[in-house]
Amino acid sequence: MTTNSSDAAGPKHKTVEAGIALLIALFGAIVIVGSLKAGINWGAEGPRAGFFPFYVGIIIIASSAVNLLHVLRDGDNGLFAEWGQLRQVMSVVVPTAIYVGAMPFTGLYVASIVFIGWFMRWLGKYSWLTVLAVAFGMPIVTYFIFERWFLVPLPKGPLEEWLGL
Amino acid sequence: MEEIVNLFHGFAVALQPFNIMVMVLGIVLGVIIGVLPGLGGANGVAILLPLTFSMPPTSAIIMLSCIYWGALFGGAITSILFNIPGEPWSVATTFDGYPMAQQGKAGEALTAAFTSSFVGALFAVIMITLVAPLVASFALQFGPAEKFAVYFLAFCSFVGLSKEPPFKTIAAMMMGFALAAVGLDSITGQLRLTFGFTELLNGFDFLIAVIGLFGIGEILLTMEEGLNFRGGNAKIDLRVVLHTWKGLPRYWMTSLRSCIIGCWMGVTPAGATPASFMSYGIAKRVAKNGHNFGKGEIEGVIAPETAAHAAGTAALLPMLSLGVPGSPTAAVLLGGLLIWGLQPGPMLFVEQKEFVWGLIASMYLGNLMGLIVVLTCVPIFAAILRVPFSIIAPLILVLCAIGAYSVHSSTFDVILMLVFGVVGYLLKKCNYPLAPLVLAIVLGDKAEEAFRQSLLGSQGSLGVFFSNALVSTIMILGLIALFWSAIQQGYSRLRTAAA
């Protein structure tokens, strides 16, 4: 699909993988701290609530240490991704984050219309007519399938309230 | 004999008009899911799970399992026509399927793929019909230690059979266990790992994790690759179908071998992806024209497709009889059962006979219907794939958000979904397997409960897991599975030393 040219720039696979191993180890440490709070010894009802996750946390840290060692010793020296590819990924992550963040305030429908429209217009460079047709069409179809036919309520905002939906 | 009578009762349930309707709907939605890049079987079933909330449990599980069959079929369409494996288990199908399409034999390749898928699934369903009730009645005698041993075996199999490095599999799996532990402890009723966040009281729902890890993560990967679809001709007619069918019996040995490989890998639970690769590899080694594999050999399509479907279907055997799902999609189906208040496992065969046999009957009918639907509608499904990704992607993202929200009607879950998505993208790029993570989130609570109950019974002694022949055997099998790659390495070193 895509080919990495030799002069392409981007973060190294080894660096990212080492970072991920450290983050996973950090997650393991958080699990251990949480488990210690809940109690890891033997109580009246047998092993206490933190008993199982405590050992899980220890295994997470131990396996991350091994993974980190492997990465540092003979990890992949190539690129994790080119900067351009990461920009493509961020061009989805950032608008999706805004979409998800706006949903509690605007409701699902308004946020979806703006999100789909913006995505198609900005990334796809479609004509306004196509953009409007898809951006409005999808939420309308969603409304009928989920809310009317299968009775699954979806988050609504001020506009839906005003429309009495 | 009793199984056959029960199965006929099951057919009576599955053949009710409403159930037939949901079957067709499920198959069509499943094929669309299989065809679209960025949507997989597990993710598709998770997103569409809310659609079934208002249905009776039997109809709901029929629809969800049909989405699963549809997704299995759909993967082959993209592999053969576009050289894009819609699902990981379709990768091996591209090796010979796409060259066949380039040679103008797309219809033949598609027919062979669909028919092989059907044969693989049929073989596995027959096995489920005959074996599942036996396994379930055997499992009824299990105590907490035996139950934990079964979970232990399932998880160790993932470590031993996974193609990813074992310590990455262990790290991913343990993260799943830790996420499953968040919230209310089911034994003591105490809160743990919530760190004061009220949103975490109910823990992490695995459906949110599935939608994020598989759905959003996959979209991000696809975005990075900058997909460009150029497909072969999707034409398929009755003449091509009949002509291909006439030639297929010649490969009965390949089919049978692939069925057995698939069933074994599905139950163990290595899953459909390694099954398809292993089946392809063995077929290539054994076949007389093995050197032609990769250049458009029909046997190279039959082998992986048969095995993938047999494995995908066989993964439901441990789910139904033991409550241990053999694949992420089976795990989502198990989650569905729990939502409807059904407890998967041996008791299901005693308490919910109508449900279990209705589901098994629908596996026969669903696959047959799937075969008919895909054979007749390939051009329509192929056309869906020609819709540009910049239209498909936001629609899938909106669907993911709807799916995540509907699980608990919570917008916090939608935020979690996005976080899981980014994590899934990074983990996948760094070669961490996601399936054991998801399965650990699903089974974490149950495995922990069995573990703690066993220890409670033995006053803390780990000897309880080796206290009788049954539990010892399962645990030892688990340990063998855990160290499988090390055992293999040691064995090959010994052989080289001896030579």
XYZ file of C-alpha atoms in Angstrom:
664
model
C 0.000 0.000 0.000
C 2.609 2.508 1.026
C 6.313 2.235 0.613
C 8.849 3.698 2.981
C 11.410 5.582 1.000
C 14.862 5.576 2.538
C 14.944 9.342 3.055
C 11.510 9.496 4.716
C 11.448 10.969 8.220
C 9.476 9.993 11.263
C 9.774 8.555 14.758
C 11.858 5.371 15.061
C 10.036 2.116 15.742
C 12.475 1.289 18.495
C 11.786 4.552 20.356
C 8.007 4.223 20.147
C 8.082 0.573 21.163
C 10.317 1.329 24.147
C 7.934 4.139 25.113
C 4.946 1.796 24.890
C 6.714 -0.812 27.064
C 7.414 1.882 29.690
C 3.805 3.123 29.571
C 2.532 -0.420 30.042
C 4.897 -0.810 33.013
C 3.517 2.457 34.420
C 0.010 1.046 34.014
C 1.183 -2.031 35.952
C 2.498 0.219 38.723
C -0.850 2.045 38.940
C -2.599 -1.349 39.204
C -0.252 -2.347 42.050
C -0.895 0.922 43.923
C -4.673 0.487 43.502
C -4.456 -3.130 44.659
C -2.477 -2.221 47.758
C -5.190 0.312 48.642
C -7.854 -2.387 48.295
C -5.809 -4.851 50.364
C -3.809 -7.776 49.039
C -3.677 -10.054 52.073
C -6.000 -12.745 53.374
C -9.276 -11.561 54.922
C -12.300 -13.245 56.475
C -13.750 -13.821 52.980
C -10.496 -15.292 51.651
C -8.099 -13.383 49.400
C -9.011 -9.667 49.588
C -10.104 -7.480 46.660
C -6.584 -6.376 45.707
C -5.049 -9.869 45.840
C -5.578 -10.890 42.188
C -4.900 -7.492 40.523
C -1.738 -7.108 42.629
C -0.140 -10.156 41.017
C -1.506 -9.108 37.633
C 0.282 -5.761 38.120
C 3.531 -7.526 38.972
C 3.285 -9.706 35.839
C 2.582 -6.573 33.732
C 5.738 -4.884 35.011
C 7.843 -8.047 34.635
C 6.690 -8.740 31.058
C 7.169 -5.058 30.116
C 10.717 -5.246 31.448
C 11.396 -8.264 29.218
C 9.784 -6.499 26.229
C 11.843 -3.384 26.872
C 15.004 -5.473 27.037
C 14.122 -7.136 23.721
C 13.457 -3.758 22.068
C 16.689 -2.223 23.284
C 18.710 -5.302 22.317
C 17.370 -6.139 18.892
C 14.331 -3.955 18.195
C 13.145 -2.798 14.775
C 15.436 0.029 13.617
C 13.048 1.228 10.903
C 10.471 3.978 11.059
C 7.343 3.626 13.187
C 5.548 5.788 10.620
C 6.397 8.740 8.427
C 5.392 12.180 9.704
C 2.970 12.461 6.798
C 1.292 9.204 7.794
C 1.021 10.346 11.394
C -0.526 13.618 10.181
C -3.140 11.500 8.362
C -3.826 9.617 11.592
C -4.087 12.836 13.585
C -6.444 14.260 10.971
C -8.871 11.567 12.169
C -8.012 11.547 15.876
C -8.359 15.310 16.453
C -11.765 15.824 14.769
C -13.047 12.616 16.369
C -11.948 13.897 19.772
C -13.783 17.192 19.120
C -16.830 15.236 17.916
C -16.838 13.032 21.022
C -16.276 16.057 23.289
C -19.112 18.017 21.691
C -21.632 15.167 21.854
C -22.779 15.710 25.477
C -23.622 19.352 24.655
C -24.974 19.203 21.100
C -26.391 15.680 21.059
C -25.344 12.959 18.643
C -27.180 14.173 15.559
C -25.874 17.731 15.265
C -22.327 16.614 16.142
C -22.516 13.821 13.534
C -23.758 16.142 10.773
C -20.906 18.591 11.391
C -18.350 15.769 11.764
C -19.310 13.889 8.591
C -19.645 17.113 6.604
C -16.306 18.444 7.741
C -14.544 15.117 7.158
C -15.873 14.776 3.613
C -15.299 18.388 2.657
C -11.829 18.698 4.195
C -10.316 15.265 3.570
C -12.410 14.131 0.632
C -12.856 17.498 -1.154
C -16.403 16.597 -2.178
C -18.922 19.013 -3.639
C -21.245 20.687 -1.136
C -24.210 18.799 -2.560
C -22.651 15.377 -1.880
C -21.431 16.542 1.512
C -24.872 17.764 2.579
C -26.616 14.648 1.244
C -24.399 12.244 3.203
C -24.028 14.443 6.302
C -27.799 14.788 6.720
C -28.717 11.391 5.262
C -26.726 9.270 7.708
C -28.174 10.789 10.944
C -31.697 10.572 9.515
C -31.239 6.880 8.634
C -29.657 6.352 12.076
C -32.635 7.997 13.776
C -35.119 5.721 12.063
C -33.117 2.495 12.485
C -31.965 2.949 16.074
C -34.594 5.110 17.727
C -37.781 4.307 15.828
C -37.391 0.660 14.787
C -35.079 -0.810 17.394
C -36.018 1.576 20.247
C -32.444 2.454 21.214
C -32.315 6.035 22.610
C -29.373 8.155 21.441
C -28.004 11.347 23.066
C -29.952 14.459 22.134
C -29.160 18.142 22.429
C -31.094 21.442 22.424
C -31.999 21.189 18.707
C -33.680 17.803 19.071
C -35.541 19.081 22.146
C -36.697 22.113 20.182
C -37.840 19.844 17.339
C -39.610 17.608 19.867
C -37.787 14.423 18.771
C -30.093 -39.387 19.501
C -31.461 -36.851 21.950
C -29.284 -34.237 20.251
C -31.010 -34.861 16.910
C -34.471 -34.421 18.480
C -33.278 -31.241 20.207
C -31.806 -30.011 16.943
C -35.151 -30.452 15.174
C -36.804 -28.431 17.943
C -34.078 -25.876 17.297
C -34.940 -25.789 13.596
C -38.566 -25.130 14.521
C -37.401 -22.109 16.542
C -34.959 -20.831 13.911
C -37.483 -21.219 11.094
C -40.016 -18.833 12.633
C -40.622 -15.990 10.136
C -39.212 -13.290 12.413
C -36.052 -15.318 13.010
C -35.609 -15.909 9.270
C -35.945 -12.171 8.730
C -33.285 -11.333 11.334
C -31.096 -14.054 9.824
C -31.166 -12.399 6.380
C -30.690 -8.961 7.919
C -27.756 -10.272 9.978
C -26.084 -11.907 6.978
C -26.400 -8.774 4.820
C -25.108 -6.502 7.601
C -22.334 -9.002 8.302
C -21.171 -9.098 4.690
C -21.164 -5.279 4.592
C -19.075 -5.302 7.791
C -16.724 -7.877 6.291
C -16.368 -5.875 3.090
C -15.752 -2.474 4.665
C -12.179 -1.795 5.706
C -11.938 -0.810 9.349
C -14.875 -2.901 10.496
C -14.295 -6.448 11.639
C -16.511 -9.252 12.882
C -15.986 -8.542 16.594
C -16.331 -4.802 16.188
C -19.336 -5.098 13.873
C -21.170 -7.383 16.268
C -20.338 -5.035 19.168
C -21.615 -1.945 17.313
C -24.810 -3.632 16.202
C -25.480 -5.300 19.564
C -27.812 -2.447 20.633
C -30.069 -3.225 17.646
C -30.959 -6.494 19.365
C -31.848 -5.034 22.780
C -35.539 -4.996 21.955
C -35.590 -8.561 20.549
C -36.177 -11.863 22.345
C -32.775 -13.422 23.282
C -32.998 -16.250 20.723
C -33.685 -13.896 17.813
C -31.005 -11.532 19.080
C -28.287 -14.172 19.207
C -29.393 -15.522 15.811
C -28.964 -12.075 14.308
C -25.591 -11.518 15.975
C -24.243 -14.914 14.943
C -25.475 -14.281 11.385
C -23.573 -10.976 11.367
C -20.569 -13.100 12.306
C -21.118 -15.567 9.408
C -21.693 -12.648 7.048
C -18.435 -10.995 8.136
C -16.574 -14.256 7.556
C -18.000 -14.421 4.009
C -17.407 -10.718 3.330
C -13.689 -10.938 4.045
C -13.214 -13.157 0.997
C -14.810 -10.622 -1.380
C -12.283 -7.890 -0.613
C -9.361 -10.318 -0.606
C -10.136 -11.736 -4.023
C -11.380 -8.657 -5.862
C -9.287 -5.930 -4.280
C -6.285 -7.715 -2.728
C -7.330 -6.097 0.575
C -7.977 -8.591 3.329
C -11.021 -7.127 5.115
C -10.259 -9.469 8.003
C -6.908 -10.856 9.181
C -8.042 -14.412 8.450
C -8.557 -13.471 4.792
C -4.890 -12.595 4.259
C -4.021 -16.115 3.072
C -6.927 -15.966 0.612
C -5.314 -13.035 -1.189
C -2.251 -15.151 -2.105
C -4.106 -17.099 -4.788
C -7.508 -15.395 -4.882
C -6.253 -12.072 -6.197
C -4.030 -13.594 -8.927
C -7.077 -15.610 -10.030
C -9.127 -12.401 -10.253
C -6.361 -10.774 -12.292
C -6.465 -13.731 -14.679
C -10.194 -13.098 -15.171
C -11.230 -15.972 -12.914
C -12.742 -13.835 -10.114
C -16.104 -15.632 -10.334
C -14.424 -18.983 -9.981
C -12.299 -17.827 -7.030
C -15.292 -16.267 -5.274
C -17.439 -19.367 -5.771
C -14.637 -21.597 -4.469
C -14.098 -19.290 -1.480
C -17.787 -19.072 -0.531
C -18.407 -22.781 -0.998
C -15.303 -23.690 1.006
C -16.374 -21.304 3.752
C -19.742 -23.033 3.829
C -18.161 -26.506 3.941
C -15.806 -25.468 6.764
C -18.633 -23.947 8.784
C -20.910 -26.936 8.172
C -18.237 -29.353 9.379
C -17.726 -27.274 12.543
C -21.466 -26.960 13.206
C -21.891 -30.731 12.925
C -19.035 -31.096 15.397
C -20.689 -28.582 17.748
C -24.015 -30.466 17.499
C -22.393 -33.759 18.438
C -19.685 -32.648 20.874
C -20.995 -29.544 22.686
C -23.684 -31.351 24.737
C -21.130 -33.974 25.822
C -18.596 -31.336 26.851
C -21.318 -29.400 28.666
C -22.568 -32.417 30.635
C -18.967 -33.280 31.521
C -18.316 -29.679 32.602
C -21.323 -29.775 34.943
C -19.132 -31.710 37.392
C -16.536 -28.911 37.481
C -15.733 -27.174 40.759
C -14.028 -23.745 41.030
C -10.537 -25.266 40.611
C -11.514 -27.085 37.394
C -13.205 -23.936 36.114
C -10.077 -21.907 36.743
C -7.984 -24.620 35.081
C -10.115 -24.307 31.911
C -9.620 -20.530 31.874
C -5.921 -21.092 32.519
C -5.711 -23.486 29.563
C -7.539 -21.025 27.287
C -5.259 -18.142 28.175
C -2.067 -20.207 28.051
C -3.065 -21.403 24.568
C -3.084 -17.779 23.460
C 0.457 -17.289 24.705
C 1.757 -20.516 23.170
C -0.033 -20.375 19.838
C 0.092 -16.625 19.179
C 2.416 -15.485 16.405
C 3.291 -12.392 18.444
C 6.168 -12.534 20.994
C 4.974 -14.383 24.132
C 5.814 -11.573 26.550
C 3.814 -9.104 24.465
C 0.866 -11.495 24.550
C 1.244 -11.832 28.333
C 1.466 -8.040 28.794
C -1.653 -7.475 26.647
C -3.562 -10.217 28.433
C -2.645 -8.957 31.910
C -3.747 -5.440 30.946
C -7.108 -7.007 30.109
C -7.251 -8.715 33.524
C -6.385 -5.438 35.251
C -9.091 -3.549 33.339
C -11.583 -6.290 34.217
C -10.718 -5.882 37.898
C -11.672 -2.171 37.962
C -14.877 -1.353 39.850
C -16.893 -3.384 42.309
C -15.281 -6.623 43.477
C -17.928 -9.295 42.945
C -16.891 -11.367 45.987
C -16.339 -8.766 48.736
C -18.430 -5.938 47.251
C -15.476 -3.610 47.803
C -14.425 -0.892 45.332
C -10.990 -1.231 43.780
C -8.770 0.527 41.219
C -11.303 3.343 40.763
C -9.053 6.019 42.330
C -12.112 8.044 43.293
C -13.599 8.290 39.777
C -17.335 7.584 39.956
C -17.375 6.808 36.215
C -15.236 3.744 36.929
C -17.638 2.207 39.491
C -18.977 -0.233 36.900
C -15.533 -0.964 35.481
C -14.592 -1.112 31.834
C -17.181 -2.672 29.570
C -15.465 -4.954 27.110
C -17.818 -3.851 24.308
C -16.394 -0.335 24.543
C -12.900 -1.845 24.440
C -13.800 -3.945 21.379
C -15.287 -1.000 19.492
C -12.286 1.178 20.324
C -9.480 -1.338 19.879
C -10.819 -3.022 16.747
C -12.991 -0.307 15.171
C -11.281 3.015 15.779
C -7.810 1.422 15.879
C -8.398 -0.192 12.498
C -9.620 3.079 10.939
C -6.472 4.811 12.152
C -4.310 2.083 10.627
C -6.235 2.309 7.356
C -5.857 6.109 7.334
C -2.121 5.718 7.792
C -1.880 3.305 4.883
C -3.870 5.665 2.634
C -5.961 2.966 1.001
C -6.583 3.075 -2.690
C -9.165 0.647 -4.031
C -8.828 -0.834 -7.485
C -10.875 -3.938 -7.893
C -11.260 -6.829 -10.303
C -14.456 -7.594 -12.141
C -17.093 -8.770 -9.668
C -19.265 -10.543 -12.203
C -20.496 -13.935 -11.097
C -23.223 -16.005 -12.778
C -24.876 -19.404 -12.462
C -22.735 -20.937 -15.216
C -19.489 -20.033 -13.417
C -20.904 -21.252 -10.094
C -21.980 -24.635 -11.500
C -18.729 -25.043 -13.418
C -16.682 -24.345 -10.270
C -18.840 -26.645 -8.134
C -18.209 -29.454 -10.601
C -14.458 -29.161 -10.066
C -14.473 -28.762 -6.281
C -14.973 -32.432 -5.206
C -11.499 -33.128 -6.621
C -10.066 -31.246 -3.659
C -11.985 -33.157 -0.977
C -8.790 -34.115 0.839
C -7.678 -30.470 1.111
C -11.143 -29.537 2.359
C -11.254 -32.289 4.964
C -7.758 -31.495 6.210
C -8.588 -27.794 6.409
C -11.844 -28.561 8.284
C -9.937 -30.542 10.913
C -7.190 -27.897 11.246
C -9.842 -25.184 11.520
C -11.875 -27.007 14.170
C -8.789 -27.745 16.223
C -7.493 -24.167 16.045
C -10.936 -22.753 16.757
C -11.465 -24.787 19.904
C -7.940 -24.427 21.342
C -8.463 -21.204 20.900
C -5.837 -20.052 18.404
C -8.511 -18.614 16.126
C -9.243 -18.280 12.450
C -6.131 -16.366 11.378
C -3.471 -18.951 12.318
C -5.851 -21.685 11.106
C -6.039 -20.160 7.628
C -2.256 -19.731 7.392
C -1.516 -23.210 8.695
C -4.021 -24.775 6.328
C -2.597 -22.828 3.374
C 0.961 -23.788 4.311
C 0.163 -27.493 4.635
C -1.866 -27.506 1.401
C 1.081 -25.914 -0.393
C 3.493 -28.502 0.973
C 1.269 -31.497 0.272
C -0.260 -30.531 -3.093
C 1.209 -31.924 -6.299
C 1.142 -28.461 -7.827
C 2.425 -26.755 -4.663
C 4.973 -24.757 -6.657
C 2.046 -23.035 -8.392
C 0.626 -21.709 -5.111
C 0.641 -17.928 -5.081
C 0.095 -17.752 -8.848
C -3.662 -18.341 -8.860
C -4.235 -21.930 -7.711
C -7.827 -22.675 -6.674
C -6.606 -25.019 -3.929
C -4.850 -21.992 -2.400
C -8.269 -20.380 -1.977
C -10.065 -23.501 -0.743
C -7.570 -24.323 2.037
C -7.511 -21.021 3.988
C -11.213 -20.258 3.528
C -12.340 -23.696 4.731
C -10.051 -23.542 7.762
C -10.955 -19.946 8.674
C -14.682 -20.688 8.664
C -14.275 -23.975 10.502
C -12.196 -22.175 13.152
C -14.572 -19.208 13.399
C -17.501 -21.546 13.911
C -15.691 -24.004 16.198
C -14.779 -21.054 18.464
C -18.411 -21.111 19.581
C -18.081 -24.664 20.992
C -16.131 -23.711 24.144
C -18.265 -20.578 24.470
C -21.512 -22.518 24.575
C -20.342 -25.546 26.547
C -17.781 -24.038 28.944
C -18.409 -20.287 28.878
C -14.911 -19.708 27.446
C -15.063 -17.948 24.062
C -12.558 -19.108 21.450
C -12.294 -15.789 19.594
C -12.917 -12.072 20.158
C -16.181 -12.279 18.190
C -17.290 -15.254 20.274
C -16.423 -13.119 23.305
C -18.732 -10.360 22.058
C -21.496 -12.924 21.524
C -20.871 -14.146 25.076
C -21.193 -10.558 26.273
C -24.509 -10.394 24.440
C -25.730 -13.493 26.261
C -24.774 -11.957 29.605
C -26.673 -8.764 28.726
C -29.820 -10.842 28.218
C -29.275 -12.547 31.561
C -28.138 -15.858 30.095
C -25.116 -17.492 31.678
C -23.030 -19.198 28.983
C -21.559 -22.487 30.089
C -22.737 -26.003 30.855
C -25.934 -24.902 32.629
C -27.149 -23.239 29.432
C -27.733 -26.684 27.929
C -29.900 -27.631 30.908
C -31.748 -24.387 31.613
C -32.061 -22.813 28.152
C -32.458 -25.776 25.833
C -34.657 -23.929 23.358
C -32.182 -21.084 23.133
C -29.085 -23.256 22.645
C -30.631 -25.511 20.022
C -32.268 -22.580 18.263
C -28.819 -21.021 17.975
C -27.203 -24.246 16.743
C -29.971 -24.728 14.165
C -29.532 -21.137 13.036
C -25.849 -21.893 12.429
C -26.859 -24.435 9.779
C -29.485 -22.178 8.226
C -27.456 -18.976 8.581
C -24.509 -20.411 6.725
C -26.685 -21.806 3.956
C -28.436 -18.461 3.651
C -25.070 -16.714 3.715
C -23.858 -18.816 0.807
C -26.945 -17.976 -1.251
C -26.812 -14.259 -0.385
C -23.132 -13.822 -1.228
C -23.303 -15.837 -4.425
C -26.176 -13.737 -5.698
C -25.163 -10.310 -4.429
C -21.370 -10.115 -4.915
C -21.494 -7.177 -7.372
C -23.557 -5.106 -4.913
C -21.167 -5.798 -2.050
C -18.153 -5.089 -4.264
C -19.746 -1.768 -5.226
C -19.902 -0.782 -1.533
C -16.145 -1.098 -1.388
C -15.773 1.367 -4.254
C -17.280 4.122 -2.104
C -14.238 6.261 -1.201
C -12.750 5.897 2.244
C -13.272 9.581 3.074
C -17.030 8.887 3.027
C -16.906 5.466 4.667
C -14.547 6.480 7.496
C -16.707 9.161 9.175
C -19.781 6.945 8.810
C -17.983 4.075 10.557
C -16.748 6.444 13.278
C -20.296 7.704 13.888
C -21.550 4.096 14.020
C -18.809 3.237 16.528
C -19.852 6.198 18.690
C -23.514 5.097 18.548
C -22.535 1.526 19.451
C -20.364 2.655 22.368
C -23.017 5.063 23.687
C -25.845 2.544 23.504
C -24.192 -0.012 25.787
C -24.860 2.035 28.967
C -26.359 5.247 27.493
C -23.216 7.050 28.631
C -21.173 9.668 26.792
C -18.199 8.812 29.018
C -18.102 5.439 27.247
C -17.730 7.247 23.903
C -14.668 9.073 25.253
C -13.296 5.766 26.545
C -13.870 4.253 23.099
C -11.653 6.892 21.504
C -8.931 6.328 24.118
C -9.092 2.584 23.458
C -8.893 3.372 19.741
C -5.630 5.272 20.015
C -4.230 2.635 22.391
C -5.302 -0.094 19.945
C -3.542 1.667 17.071
C -0.290 1.980 19.032
C -0.426 -1.566 20.406
C -1.159 -3.066 17.007
C 1.671 -1.131 15.379
C 3.998 -2.403 18.116
C 2.916 -6.003 17.556
C 0.885 -6.488 20.749
C -2.042 -8.860 20.107
C -5.462 -7.388 20.928
C -7.510 -10.611 21.075
C -6.113 -11.831 24.433
C -6.614 -8.340 25.876
C -10.296 -8.372 24.950
C -10.811 -11.950 26.119
C -9.170 -11.114 29.438
C -11.536 -8.164 29.922
C -14.482 -10.501 29.253
C -13.312 -13.429 31.353
C -11.228 -11.601 33.963
C -13.959 -11.472 36.607
C -14.943 -15.101 36.151
C -11.355 -16.356 36.149
C -10.594 -14.342 39.280
C -13.732 -15.576 41.016
C -12.841 -19.210 40.262
C -9.258 -18.596 41.416
C -10.252 -16.988 44.697
C -12.968 -19.535 45.441
C -10.474 -22.348 44.850
C -7.965 -20.725 47.210
C -10.663 -20.151 49.795
C -11.511 -23.865 49.700
C -7.874 -24.859 50.099
C -7.004 -22.248 52.741
C -4.626 -20.542 50.332
C -2.760 -23.581 49.056
C -2.017 -23.578 45.302
C -1.995 -27.388 45.548
C -5.768 -27.232 44.920
C -5.004 -26.848 41.202
C -3.268 -30.238 41.232
C -5.520 -31.967 43.730
C -7.138 -34.506 41.385
C -6.468 -36.127 38.021
C -8.870 -33.899 36.050
C -7.701 -30.528 37.302
C -4.043 -31.627 37.167
C -4.415 -32.746 33.537
C -5.994 -29.465 32.457
C -3.385 -27.429 34.335
C -0.505 -29.453 32.856
C -1.995 -29.016 29.361
C -2.127 -25.295 30.112
C 1.518 -25.246 31.174
C 2.515 -27.144 28.016
C 0.570 -24.589 25.934
C 2.217 -21.727 27.848
C 5.716 -22.983 27.126
C 4.873 -24.365 23.685
C 7.244 -22.141 21.701
C 10.097 -22.867 24.145
C 9.350 -26.618 23.903
C 9.378 -26.395 20.097
C 12.660 -24.497 20.101
C 14.248 -26.988 22.474
C 13.034 -29.891 20.347
C 14.409 -28.437 17.108
C 17.725 -27.679 18.842
C 17.909 -31.292 20.027
C 17.214 -32.513 16.502
C 19.915 -30.305 15.004
C 22.346 -31.441 17.672
C 21.497 -35.077 16.943
C 21.949 -34.514 13.197
